XYZ file of C-alpha atoms in Angstrom:
717
model
C -0.164 -84.455 -23.796
C 0.634 -86.578 -20.752
C 4.341 -86.403 -21.549
C 4.176 -82.630 -21.637
C 2.616 -82.442 -18.176
C 5.199 -84.904 -16.956
C 8.042 -82.723 -18.262
C 6.499 -79.653 -16.649
C 6.158 -81.477 -13.351
C 9.802 -82.515 -13.497
C 10.914 -78.942 -14.202
C 8.819 -77.560 -11.369
C 10.211 -80.151 -9.025
C 13.724 -79.279 -10.098
C 13.020 -75.579 -9.544
C 11.651 -76.201 -6.075
C 14.677 -78.340 -5.285
C 17.028 -75.555 -6.419
C 15.181 -72.955 -4.337
C 15.236 -75.138 -1.253
C 18.918 -75.808 -1.814
C 19.583 -72.083 -2.191
C 17.676 -71.299 0.984
C 19.726 -73.889 2.882
C 23.119 -73.490 1.228
C 23.440 -69.697 0.609
C 23.172 -68.688 4.277
C 25.667 -71.423 5.114
C 28.108 -70.536 2.360
C 27.713 -66.749 2.098
C 28.636 -64.731 5.192
C 27.943 -61.025 4.415
C 30.123 -59.848 7.302
C 33.106 -61.330 5.449
C 32.701 -58.503 2.933
C 33.050 -55.682 5.514
C 36.618 -54.826 4.613
C 35.899 -54.953 0.904
C 32.883 -52.657 1.313
C 34.902 -50.205 3.422
C 37.716 -50.285 0.864
C 35.402 -49.604 -2.067
C 33.781 -46.689 -0.234
C 37.227 -45.288 0.563
C 38.225 -45.624 -3.070
C 35.051 -43.949 -4.326
C 34.757 -41.124 -1.762
C 38.110 -40.826 -0.060
C 36.356 -41.209 3.278
C 36.249 -43.896 5.917
C 33.123 -45.987 6.360
C 32.601 -47.569 9.747
C 30.286 -50.583 10.112
C 29.500 -51.297 13.744
C 26.513 -53.611 13.433
C 26.133 -56.995 11.776
C 25.215 -57.489 8.134
C 22.348 -59.947 7.908
C 21.221 -61.767 4.770
C 17.939 -63.602 4.181
C 16.882 -65.599 1.110
C 13.389 -67.091 1.236
C 10.695 -66.075 0.837
C 12.357 -62.647 0.872
C 15.769 -61.888 -0.499
C 16.802 -59.287 2.031
C 19.673 -57.401 3.584
C 19.754 -55.773 7.019
C 22.428 -53.249 7.928
C 23.170 -51.731 11.313
C 25.518 -49.113 12.694
C 26.855 -47.418 9.532
C 28.868 -44.198 9.817
C 30.519 -42.163 7.026
C 33.246 -39.814 8.211
C 33.116 -36.087 7.523
C 35.249 -34.231 5.014
C 38.645 -32.973 6.091
C 38.472 -29.761 8.115
C 34.846 -30.216 9.200
C 35.512 -31.789 12.577
C 34.880 -35.205 14.069
C 31.106 -35.145 13.651
C 30.241 -37.838 11.054
C 28.860 -36.730 7.703
C 26.127 -39.378 7.837
C 25.149 -42.263 10.054
C 22.399 -44.899 10.110
C 21.307 -47.033 13.027
C 19.465 -49.606 10.939
C 18.421 -50.187 7.330
C 16.361 -53.111 6.034
C 15.397 -53.873 2.441
C 13.835 -57.098 1.199
C 12.679 -58.308 -2.217
C 10.368 -61.290 -2.688
C 12.310 -64.036 -4.411
C 9.780 -65.960 -6.500
C 8.313 -63.019 -8.487
C 11.831 -62.179 -9.682
C 11.683 -65.263 -11.898
C 8.839 -63.634 -13.866
C 10.563 -60.225 -13.980
C 8.326 -58.821 -11.283
C 9.709 -56.948 -8.311
C 7.856 -57.089 -5.029
C 9.668 -55.108 -2.355
C 8.753 -55.465 1.274
C 8.585 -52.364 3.466
C 11.889 -50.468 3.248
C 12.996 -49.409 6.716
C 15.523 -46.722 7.581
C 15.973 -45.846 11.241
C 18.150 -43.266 12.954
C 19.493 -41.427 9.902
C 21.760 -38.514 10.892
C 22.956 -36.190 8.115
C 25.190 -33.198 8.905
C 25.680 -30.613 6.145
C 27.991 -27.620 6.510
C 29.639 -24.759 4.625
C 32.901 -23.151 5.763
C 33.610 -19.417 5.676
C 35.695 -19.933 2.528
C 32.632 -21.389 0.760
C 33.676 -25.066 0.862
C 30.971 -27.600 1.712
C 31.397 -31.025 3.255
C 30.026 -32.742 0.162
C 32.249 -31.078 -2.447
C 34.653 -34.037 -2.440
C 31.799 -36.486 -3.014
C 30.783 -34.768 -6.238
C 34.309 -33.907 -7.356
C 35.259 -37.531 -8.052
C 32.492 -37.946 -10.601
C 33.098 -34.506 -12.119
C 36.827 -35.222 -12.525
C 36.221 -38.514 -14.334
C 37.442 -38.321 -17.978
C 34.589 -37.935 -20.490
C 35.726 -40.967 -22.460
C 35.573 -43.090 -19.313
C 32.063 -41.865 -18.571
C 31.054 -42.628 -22.136
C 32.658 -46.070 -21.986
C 30.842 -46.878 -18.781
C 27.568 -45.649 -20.186
C 24.271 -46.205 -18.477
C 23.438 -49.769 -17.480
C 20.633 -51.218 -19.514
C 17.497 -51.542 -17.467
C 15.969 -54.968 -17.306
C 12.418 -54.844 -18.630
C 10.004 -55.392 -15.762
C 6.631 -57.028 -15.868
C 5.612 -55.362 -12.623
C 6.787 -53.419 -9.604
C 5.261 -53.307 -6.136
C 6.694 -51.863 -2.935
C 5.173 -52.662 0.405
C 6.033 -49.221 1.753
C 8.808 -47.042 3.114
C 9.413 -46.228 6.755
C 11.956 -43.562 7.723
C 12.017 -42.971 11.463
C 13.957 -40.849 13.930
C 15.926 -39.058 11.226
C 17.826 -35.840 11.946
C 19.340 -33.385 9.488
C 21.437 -30.333 10.321
C 22.746 -27.421 8.248
C 25.440 -24.979 9.362
C 26.521 -22.075 7.165
C 29.573 -20.250 8.539
C 29.345 -17.608 5.797
C 26.030 -16.325 7.175
C 25.942 -17.793 10.670
C 22.749 -19.666 9.837
C 22.042 -22.918 11.656
C 18.993 -25.014 10.826
C 18.111 -28.486 12.008
C 15.351 -30.947 11.177
C 14.699 -33.314 14.036
C 12.530 -36.374 14.554
C 11.831 -36.718 10.858
C 9.379 -39.553 10.271
C 8.193 -40.579 6.828
C 5.511 -43.205 6.280
C 4.806 -44.317 2.717
C 2.071 -46.873 2.159
C 2.044 -49.685 -0.349
C 3.192 -48.568 -3.791
C 1.256 -50.254 -6.558
C 1.069 -48.996 -10.144
C -2.244 -47.276 -10.875
C -3.147 -46.862 -7.195
C -2.820 -43.815 -4.896
C -0.146 -44.022 -2.209
C -0.643 -42.952 1.389
C 2.060 -40.485 2.449
C 2.640 -39.007 5.917
C 5.586 -36.805 6.889
C 6.269 -35.044 10.164
C 9.297 -33.332 11.666
C 10.450 -30.483 13.896
C 12.311 -27.509 12.449
C 14.695 -25.362 14.491
C 16.375 -22.199 13.257
C 18.891 -20.320 15.411
C 19.049 -16.828 13.853
C 16.368 -15.666 14.035
C 15.070 -18.074 16.632
C 12.245 -20.185 15.229
C 10.747 -23.549 16.141
C 8.102 -25.307 14.095
C 6.335 -28.643 14.004
C 5.377 -29.597 10.469
C 3.061 -32.347 9.274
C 2.110 -33.310 5.736
C -0.314 -35.942 4.534
C -1.269 -36.763 0.967
C -2.420 -39.566 -1.316
C -0.440 -39.085 -4.552
C -1.311 -41.094 -7.650
C 1.523 -41.389 -10.148
C 0.882 -42.360 -13.764
C 4.271 -42.875 -15.407
C 2.797 -43.746 -18.787
C 0.938 -40.447 -19.001
C 3.562 -38.523 -17.052
C 0.951 -37.285 -14.604
C 0.757 -36.826 -10.833
C -2.476 -36.158 -8.980
C -3.201 -35.654 -5.296
C -6.837 -35.520 -4.321
C -6.139 -34.139 -0.882
C -2.899 -32.667 0.392
C -2.904 -31.322 3.946
C -0.020 -29.355 5.432
C -0.045 -28.072 9.016
C 2.575 -25.916 10.711
C 2.744 -24.857 14.351
C 5.508 -22.286 14.786
C 6.819 -19.936 17.453
C 9.931 -17.950 18.285
C 11.551 -14.532 18.028
C 11.106 -14.535 14.253
C 7.358 -14.402 14.942
C 7.644 -11.758 17.677
C 7.340 -14.482 20.289
C 3.850 -15.389 19.104
C 2.465 -18.814 18.286
C 1.421 -19.141 14.655
C -0.626 -22.037 13.348
C -1.313 -22.516 9.660
C -3.091 -25.141 7.631
C -3.068 -25.708 3.885
C -5.419 -28.079 2.115
C -5.621 -28.509 -1.644
C -5.930 -30.914 -4.512
C -3.002 -31.095 -6.939
C -2.806 -32.107 -10.597
C 0.481 -31.744 -12.449
C 2.509 -33.297 -15.212
C 5.924 -34.737 -14.447
C 7.547 -32.369 -16.932
C 6.555 -29.500 -14.663
C 4.740 -27.614 -17.416
C 1.252 -27.493 -15.943
C -0.196 -27.565 -12.453
C -3.631 -27.051 -10.951
C -4.504 -26.461 -7.305
C -8.189 -27.088 -6.694
C -10.228 -26.530 -3.559
C -7.382 -24.514 -2.076
C -7.946 -23.606 1.578
C -5.297 -21.733 3.548
C -5.841 -20.800 7.196
C -3.259 -18.853 9.173
C -3.091 -16.149 11.830
C -6.852 -15.722 11.920
C -7.113 -15.422 8.129
C -8.882 -17.845 5.810
C -8.095 -17.850 2.082
C -9.844 -20.129 -0.401
C -9.736 -20.491 -4.155
C -8.355 -22.283 -7.193
C -5.102 -21.745 -9.076
C -3.842 -23.009 -12.423
C -0.373 -22.729 -13.901
C 0.483 -23.328 -17.559
C 3.734 -23.553 -19.496
C 5.681 -23.194 -16.268
C 9.003 -24.102 -17.868
C 8.741 -22.216 -21.152
C 6.339 -19.285 -20.647
C 4.714 -19.378 -17.192
C 1.103 -18.223 -16.960
C -1.274 -18.354 -14.008
C -4.994 -17.907 -13.482
C -7.337 -18.404 -10.581
C -9.823 -16.969 -8.145
C -9.418 -16.238 -4.454
C -11.619 -15.260 -1.532
C -10.354 -13.921 1.768
C -13.084 -14.484 4.337
C -14.232 -11.547 6.460
C -12.032 -10.869 9.487
C -11.544 -8.285 12.218
C -8.335 -6.424 11.384
C -8.248 -4.627 14.722
C -8.431 -7.903 16.657
C -5.948 -9.580 14.319
C -3.305 -6.900 14.882
C -3.853 -6.929 18.621
C -3.669 -10.726 18.844
C -0.285 -10.794 17.125
C 1.203 -7.976 19.176
C 1.118 -5.432 16.366
C 0.176 -1.815 16.964
C -3.442 -0.971 16.226
C -3.843 2.396 14.468
C -5.440 5.009 16.682
C -8.643 6.081 14.973
C -11.368 8.583 15.730
C -13.931 5.793 15.521
C -13.005 2.681 17.489
C -15.550 0.665 15.496
C -13.598 0.844 12.219
C -11.157 -1.805 10.950
C -13.451 -4.529 12.268
C -14.805 -5.838 8.952
C -12.406 -6.635 6.116
C -12.962 -9.072 3.239
C -11.513 -9.548 -0.234
C -12.344 -11.493 -3.390
C -10.869 -11.350 -6.895
C -10.070 -13.260 -10.063
C -6.511 -13.139 -11.328
C -4.557 -13.950 -14.456
C -0.890 -13.317 -14.944
C 2.428 -14.076 -16.563
C 5.992 -13.146 -15.729
C 5.321 -9.816 -17.447
C 2.006 -8.777 -15.944
C -0.930 -9.487 -13.651
C -4.620 -8.693 -14.011
C -7.010 -8.572 -11.073
C -10.621 -8.753 -12.194
C -13.904 -8.675 -10.310
C -12.107 -7.106 -7.374
C -14.384 -6.854 -4.358
C -12.859 -5.319 -1.226
C -14.974 -4.685 1.863
C -13.763 -2.299 4.566
C -16.355 -1.816 7.294
C -19.252 -0.025 5.560
C -17.328 0.657 2.339
C -16.998 -1.479 -0.769
C -14.335 -1.111 -3.456
C -14.875 -2.890 -6.768
C -13.268 -2.896 -10.194
C -10.210 -4.087 -12.091
C -6.451 -3.566 -11.728
C -3.760 -4.335 -14.302
C -0.025 -4.377 -13.621
C 2.330 -4.825 -16.589
C 6.094 -4.731 -17.156
C 6.852 -6.445 -13.859
C 10.527 -6.617 -14.762
C 10.750 -2.815 -14.982
C 11.887 -0.678 -12.057
C 8.372 0.796 -11.950
C 5.658 -1.455 -13.434
C 2.846 0.029 -15.510
C -0.425 0.226 -13.577
C -3.932 0.558 -14.942
C -7.146 0.594 -12.938
C -10.873 1.179 -13.088
C -12.122 1.313 -9.509
C -15.303 2.400 -7.796
C -15.767 3.087 -4.091
C -19.370 3.343 -2.997
C -18.832 5.532 0.080
C -16.310 6.186 2.825
C -15.873 8.529 5.766
C -12.107 8.936 6.044
C -12.457 10.999 9.210
C -13.383 7.802 11.045
C -9.936 6.405 10.215
C -7.922 9.502 11.163
C -6.384 9.930 14.631
C -8.854 11.371 17.148
C -8.795 15.117 17.688
C -7.746 16.345 21.113
C -9.746 18.938 22.999
C -8.129 22.314 23.385
C -5.071 23.731 21.726
C -1.593 22.572 22.583
C 0.932 25.353 22.944
C 3.738 24.841 20.444
C 7.168 24.241 21.895
C 10.184 26.315 21.007
C 11.358 24.280 18.042
C 13.140 26.929 16.018
C 16.202 24.732 15.633
C 14.161 21.692 14.656
C 12.154 23.759 12.172
C 15.328 25.066 10.579
C 16.710 21.547 10.327
C 13.456 20.325 8.783
C 13.536 23.131 6.237
C 17.152 22.339 5.350
C 16.330 18.645 4.956
C 13.291 19.518 2.868
C 15.394 21.788 0.688
C 17.881 18.977 0.080
C 15.318 16.234 -0.503
C 12.584 18.255 -2.185
C 8.842 18.224 -1.645
C 8.271 15.954 -4.632
C 9.989 12.554 -5.072
C 11.144 13.486 -8.568
C 13.017 10.264 -9.359
C 10.014 8.148 -8.462
C 7.528 10.370 -10.309
C 9.607 10.180 -13.489
C 9.204 6.402 -13.529
C 5.444 6.338 -13.004
C 3.368 4.669 -15.695
C -0.293 4.947 -14.651
C -3.582 5.124 -16.490
C -6.714 4.777 -14.430
C -10.120 6.012 -13.333
C -11.237 6.155 -9.707
C -14.815 7.051 -8.789
C -16.357 7.559 -5.355
C -20.056 7.752 -4.600
C -19.812 9.654 -1.304
C -16.729 10.914 0.491
C -16.122 12.662 3.797
C -12.600 13.857 4.541
C -11.521 16.496 7.054
C -15.274 17.042 7.586
C -15.705 18.049 3.939
C -18.581 16.225 2.271
C -18.856 15.516 -1.430
C -20.633 13.182 -3.838
C -20.103 11.965 -7.383
C -16.298 12.144 -7.403
C -14.215 11.068 -10.373
C -10.443 11.133 -10.720
C -8.729 10.438 -14.035
C -5.040 9.746 -13.501
C -2.405 9.505 -16.214
C 1.337 9.390 -15.709
C 4.059 8.688 -18.260
C 7.477 10.064 -19.192
C 7.593 12.268 -16.113
C 4.242 13.950 -16.791
C 1.337 13.413 -14.392
C -2.188 14.583 -15.198
C -5.020 14.353 -12.674
C -8.499 15.328 -13.781
C -11.047 15.967 -11.025
C -14.792 16.241 -10.928
C -17.167 16.542 -7.971
C -20.804 16.653 -8.980
C -22.214 17.540 -5.554
C -20.093 19.874 -3.443
C -21.994 22.038 -0.948
C -24.885 22.595 -3.354
C -22.420 23.290 -6.137
C -19.833 21.467 -8.209
C -16.091 21.391 -8.760
C -14.146 20.561 -11.882
C -10.494 20.938 -12.688
C -7.135 19.350 -13.280
C -3.651 19.219 -11.838
C -0.614 18.800 -14.088
C 2.848 17.924 -12.777
C 5.824 17.821 -15.138
C 9.056 16.432 -13.687
C 10.685 15.571 -17.006
C 12.979 18.614 -16.826
C 15.432 19.966 -14.284
C 12.758 21.714 -12.219
C 9.261 20.361 -11.515
C 6.480 22.345 -13.190
C 3.031 22.454 -11.594
C -0.212 23.777 -13.024
C -3.574 24.038 -11.282
C -6.842 24.832 -13.009
C -10.027 24.661 -10.934
C -13.602 25.913 -11.297
C -15.976 25.967 -8.341
C -19.600 26.767 -9.178
C -22.724 27.436 -7.077
C -21.117 26.602 -3.736
C -22.446 27.696 -0.359
C -19.324 29.191 1.198
C -20.541 29.150 4.812
C -21.102 25.402 5.269
C -17.970 24.684 3.213
C -15.716 26.840 5.387
C -17.450 25.648 8.555
C -16.630 22.023 7.753
C -13.158 22.811 6.428
C -11.896 25.183 9.129
C -14.481 25.082 11.890
C -15.408 28.728 11.210
C -17.709 30.118 8.536
C -15.879 33.437 8.091
C -17.469 33.901 4.693
C -21.031 33.010 3.780
C -22.970 33.310 0.573
C -23.503 31.567 -2.740
C -20.347 31.778 -4.783
C -18.169 30.675 -7.612
C -14.401 30.569 -7.794
C -11.913 29.938 -10.554
C -8.152 29.665 -10.450
C -5.469 29.123 -13.097
C -2.002 28.947 -11.558
C 1.456 27.808 -12.577
C 4.659 27.438 -10.615
C 7.990 25.643 -10.624
C 10.466 24.341 -8.071
C 10.729 21.610 -5.484
C 10.573 23.448 -2.188
C 7.826 25.436 -0.528
C 9.807 28.650 -0.896
C 10.536 28.030 -4.584
C 6.928 27.132 -5.326
C 5.709 30.357 -3.738
C 8.294 32.498 -5.489
C 7.517 30.923 -8.847
C 3.740 31.206 -8.513
C 2.056 32.963 -11.454
C -1.482 33.061 -12.758
C -4.870 34.534 -12.047
C -7.996 33.908 -10.049
C -11.486 35.292 -9.764
C -14.477 34.985 -7.464
C -18.016 36.182 -6.907
C -20.282 35.656 -3.898
C -23.849 36.788 -3.396
C -26.088 37.409 -0.369
C -23.599 36.610 2.347
C -21.416 38.062 5.053
C -17.774 38.450 6.017
C -17.471 37.338 9.613
C -14.832 38.463 12.073
C -14.932 42.114 11.015
C -17.816 44.575 11.446
C -16.992 47.502 9.197
C -19.981 49.467 10.486
C -18.794 49.143 14.082
C -15.267 50.218 13.126
C -16.694 53.275 11.399
C -18.907 54.137 14.381
C -15.943 53.915 16.727
C -13.845 56.089 14.435
C -16.650 58.624 14.006
C -17.141 58.830 17.755
C -13.442 59.511 18.307
C -13.404 62.225 15.653
C -16.308 63.926 17.393
C -14.783 63.547 20.851
C -17.469 61.194 22.003
C -17.318 57.859 23.766
C -17.605 54.690 21.713
C -21.234 53.624 21.632
C -21.932 50.083 22.860
C -22.948 47.496 20.267
C -24.669 44.132 20.507
C -24.359 43.429 16.796
C -22.581 40.346 15.530
C -19.020 40.821 14.345
C -19.686 40.555 10.639
C -20.206 42.648 7.537
C -23.187 41.750 5.394
C -23.038 42.007 1.619
C -25.365 41.437 -1.281
C -22.487 41.040 -3.699
C -18.759 40.367 -3.318
C -16.506 39.924 -6.330
C -12.978 40.415 -7.495
C -10.058 39.095 -9.466
C -6.338 38.928 -8.944
C -3.141 38.573 -10.900
C -0.290 36.667 -9.253
C 3.254 37.438 -10.359
C 6.213 35.659 -8.783
C 4.313 34.970 -5.596
C 2.780 38.433 -5.180
C -0.985 38.762 -5.558
C -2.324 42.043 -6.957
C -6.001 42.937 -6.785
C -7.501 46.163 -8.118
C -11.194 45.414 -8.496
C -12.556 44.104 -5.223
C -16.165 45.189 -4.914
C -18.661 44.561 -2.151
C -22.185 45.850 -1.750
C -24.113 45.697 1.491
C -27.429 47.117 2.670
C -25.760 50.388 3.693
C -22.132 50.100 2.554
C -20.308 50.081 -0.724
C -16.759 48.729 -0.500
C -14.002 48.860 -3.082
C -10.630 47.251 -2.498
C -7.139 47.212 -3.945
C -3.720 46.136 -2.769
C -1.122 43.416 -2.600
C -0.679 40.129 -0.786
C 2.880 38.819 -0.644
C 2.491 35.035 -0.496
C 6.238 34.553 -0.097
C 6.568 36.732 3.003
C 2.956 36.044 4.067
C 2.106 39.704 4.582
C -0.459 42.016 3.027
C -0.937 45.701 2.361
C -4.513 46.227 1.327
C -6.931 49.132 1.402
C -10.699 48.909 1.538
C -12.536 52.086 0.594
C -15.919 52.143 2.293
C -18.751 54.473 1.387
C -21.963 54.772 3.393
C -24.925 54.978 1.061
C -27.324 57.876 1.336
C -30.240 55.748 2.463
C -28.567 55.258 5.864
C -30.493 52.031 6.303
C -29.220 48.579 6.963
C -26.486 47.351 9.233
C -26.227 50.118 11.842
C -26.273 52.923 9.312
C -28.457 55.238 11.371
C -25.623 56.282 13.690
C -23.338 57.373 10.840
C -25.356 60.149 9.221
C -22.348 62.431 9.282
C -20.338 59.983 7.178
C -22.901 59.497 4.438
C -21.302 59.732 1.012
C -17.779 60.116 2.424
C -15.222 57.522 1.120
C -13.674 55.955 4.232
C -10.332 54.147 3.820
C -9.859 50.971 5.910
C -6.351 49.604 5.671
C -5.403 45.963 6.291
C -1.761 45.297 7.146
C 0.343 42.695 8.906
C 0.516 38.948 8.526
C -1.959 36.830 6.627
C -2.614 34.823 9.766
C -3.565 37.901 11.804
C -4.318 40.967 9.654
C -4.775 44.301 11.460
C -7.644 46.521 10.222
C -7.464 50.281 10.809
C -9.139 53.414 9.488
C -6.855 56.014 7.899
C -8.130 58.858 10.096
C -5.910 61.487 8.451
C -7.392 60.883 5.022
C -10.851 60.610 6.541
C -10.421 63.953 8.361
C -9.381 65.695 5.150
C -12.378 64.295 3.315
C -14.701 65.296 6.145
C -13.191 68.806 6.203
C -13.658 69.102 2.478
C -17.237 68.008 2.965
C -17.794 70.596 5.745
C -16.295 73.392 3.669
C -18.545 72.456 0.821
C -21.563 72.517 3.093
C -20.594 75.972 4.532
C -20.095 77.332 1.040
C -23.542 76.188 0.012
C -25.067 77.713 3.143
C -23.351 81.104 2.554
C -24.472 81.133 -1.047
C -28.010 80.389 0.057
C -28.003 83.203 2.651
C -26.561 85.730 0.175
C -29.220 84.842 -2.330
C -31.948 85.238 0.229
C -30.663 88.722 1.347
C -30.366 90.019 -2.212
C -33.844 88.879 -3.021
C -35.147 90.498 0.173
C -33.613 93.902 -0.649
C -34.763 93.910 -4.253
C -38.204 92.690 -3.436
C -40.805 95.124 -4.852
C -38.200 97.397 -6.417
C -37.960 95.652 -9.764
C -40.588 94.696 -12.250
C -41.976 91.212 -11.617
C -40.557 89.687 -14.758
C -37.093 91.115 -14.175
C -37.075 90.001 -10.536
C -37.938 86.447 -11.530
C -35.111 86.437 -14.068
C -32.656 87.744 -11.478
C -33.782 85.050 -9.027
C -33.135 82.374 -11.591
C -29.705 83.846 -12.315
C -28.743 83.853 -8.644
């Protein structure tokens, strides 16, 4: 045993002697600067470029086997100017000598200072690194195969003290696009690299882009843990901050911060971002995201929450126009949360929760066929309540006189004729299937509750089913069908309105309750075309309505009749303090529309003292009407001013409506009325003459005939 220890001691002594000799002799014998020309020659042979070494080459042996380089410069490719392709002020790399004997590599901190890399592309598409890759690409395959890959020496361990890259600058110039980007003051700090231990990583640099002008300071810190055996990379905390400004950002300063944990495999198949927090431009997004099968069949899933923010302030802060709204308090509370799952073919948003001021939208959205020109969309959404009038532009007081824009109107009509009212090409591609419900809705002052829209669109056919459960004490149900699969769009409208109070409805819709009463309305219309004129000309169908216990405002039929009656009798028009309206207990009618012309033959209205029948035409294409109302004063002479029209009782009075739909002109057909009155007078005179003749005959025969015969004669007369 003693001999063995003695042999070991001798060997160790010999080894120490050799190391000491190497430390003393190698620096004396080996002068690295003597190899300058050989290094330059080999670089020239390999790249075709000149390498310039300005600084000294320094070699160290113990305890670190190291090399220090200074002042290296690699010339640029031909045609790219005198600016060097790459240059380095100083590079230092050292490996600990003793561990090498046991196949362990311990590298001291690797230092690289003053790296300058200039990349460029000419207008003809050539880059200043093409020649560096061409040499390897042009090498014969058999030579590559003969060279093979050098066999790696099995290592017992590897440790690197760190990496320090300082004061690096990179530039990129693309003459084909005019783009110029530079990275300046790039500093990279990598902590000690030890297998099985996380590594501290810090990177910072400045980014400058010329067109559009953009400057940014970027910092990244992380603590990656690399497991080569398992092929796994994890980062517990990655933090990225960016402070940017410039014309590309409308001259505004933008700060963003990203923090997340990362887990991924080195094959790039799976990745998970946990505790994701992204803050930028006054917005804060948090969540988690997972990606699977990223190389073969990418799929993603996650959940996200966008914290509440003030949209109005956000737009103003970043110099963007704030929409002008009737209510300045809207757009001040916005928040969003949802779960998502998706692939390259489709995305699903579940548990959607969108807050807009006092409104909340919830539900699910599905988007499939992402590769198609128009993806397929499905949705099931519910909106609790919203007042859209708050988001519309404010109304101005008073009416603005329209300018003389005849030319502009004509141009707009021509453009509309060429483009069409409906975007046919887009509608043909729609693929939609969804349900949208609203608890309460106010729009254009109209109020409704319990709204449901069922939307389906496929193969150029769009169907929209509508239902409103509460609509001015009534309800509305119907559907709209649009078919753009053929040459001309086809439109069909079918609506039923039941139990609606017309007065409040019209008051909210138009500002004037010209018609009041409890009513129902149904319409079934079809048309074709893609311009307003064509749609009117092609309009066909029917409609019907009935209203009870109401009034038609804006026209007082009784007053018109009184004025007409006064004129016929040569009297002055009597003053009236009555409201300008015509009361009715019942108003009903139906109409048939043929090629844009509405025909009505059965209008009927009953009021306390009037009975009105109506018939005529309304040309919706030309927007004119020719309609006659036949008014009859009932015999009771009671009601709305009937007492002053005793002479017209029972006489059918024609009231004609002519002119434009916007401003119809009512008038009494006095000629027809005069004839009817004359006929009535003649009838009255005839009755009076007959009565007088009867009385005279009876007077003369009185007492001259037997009683029974006289009574019979009286009955005969």
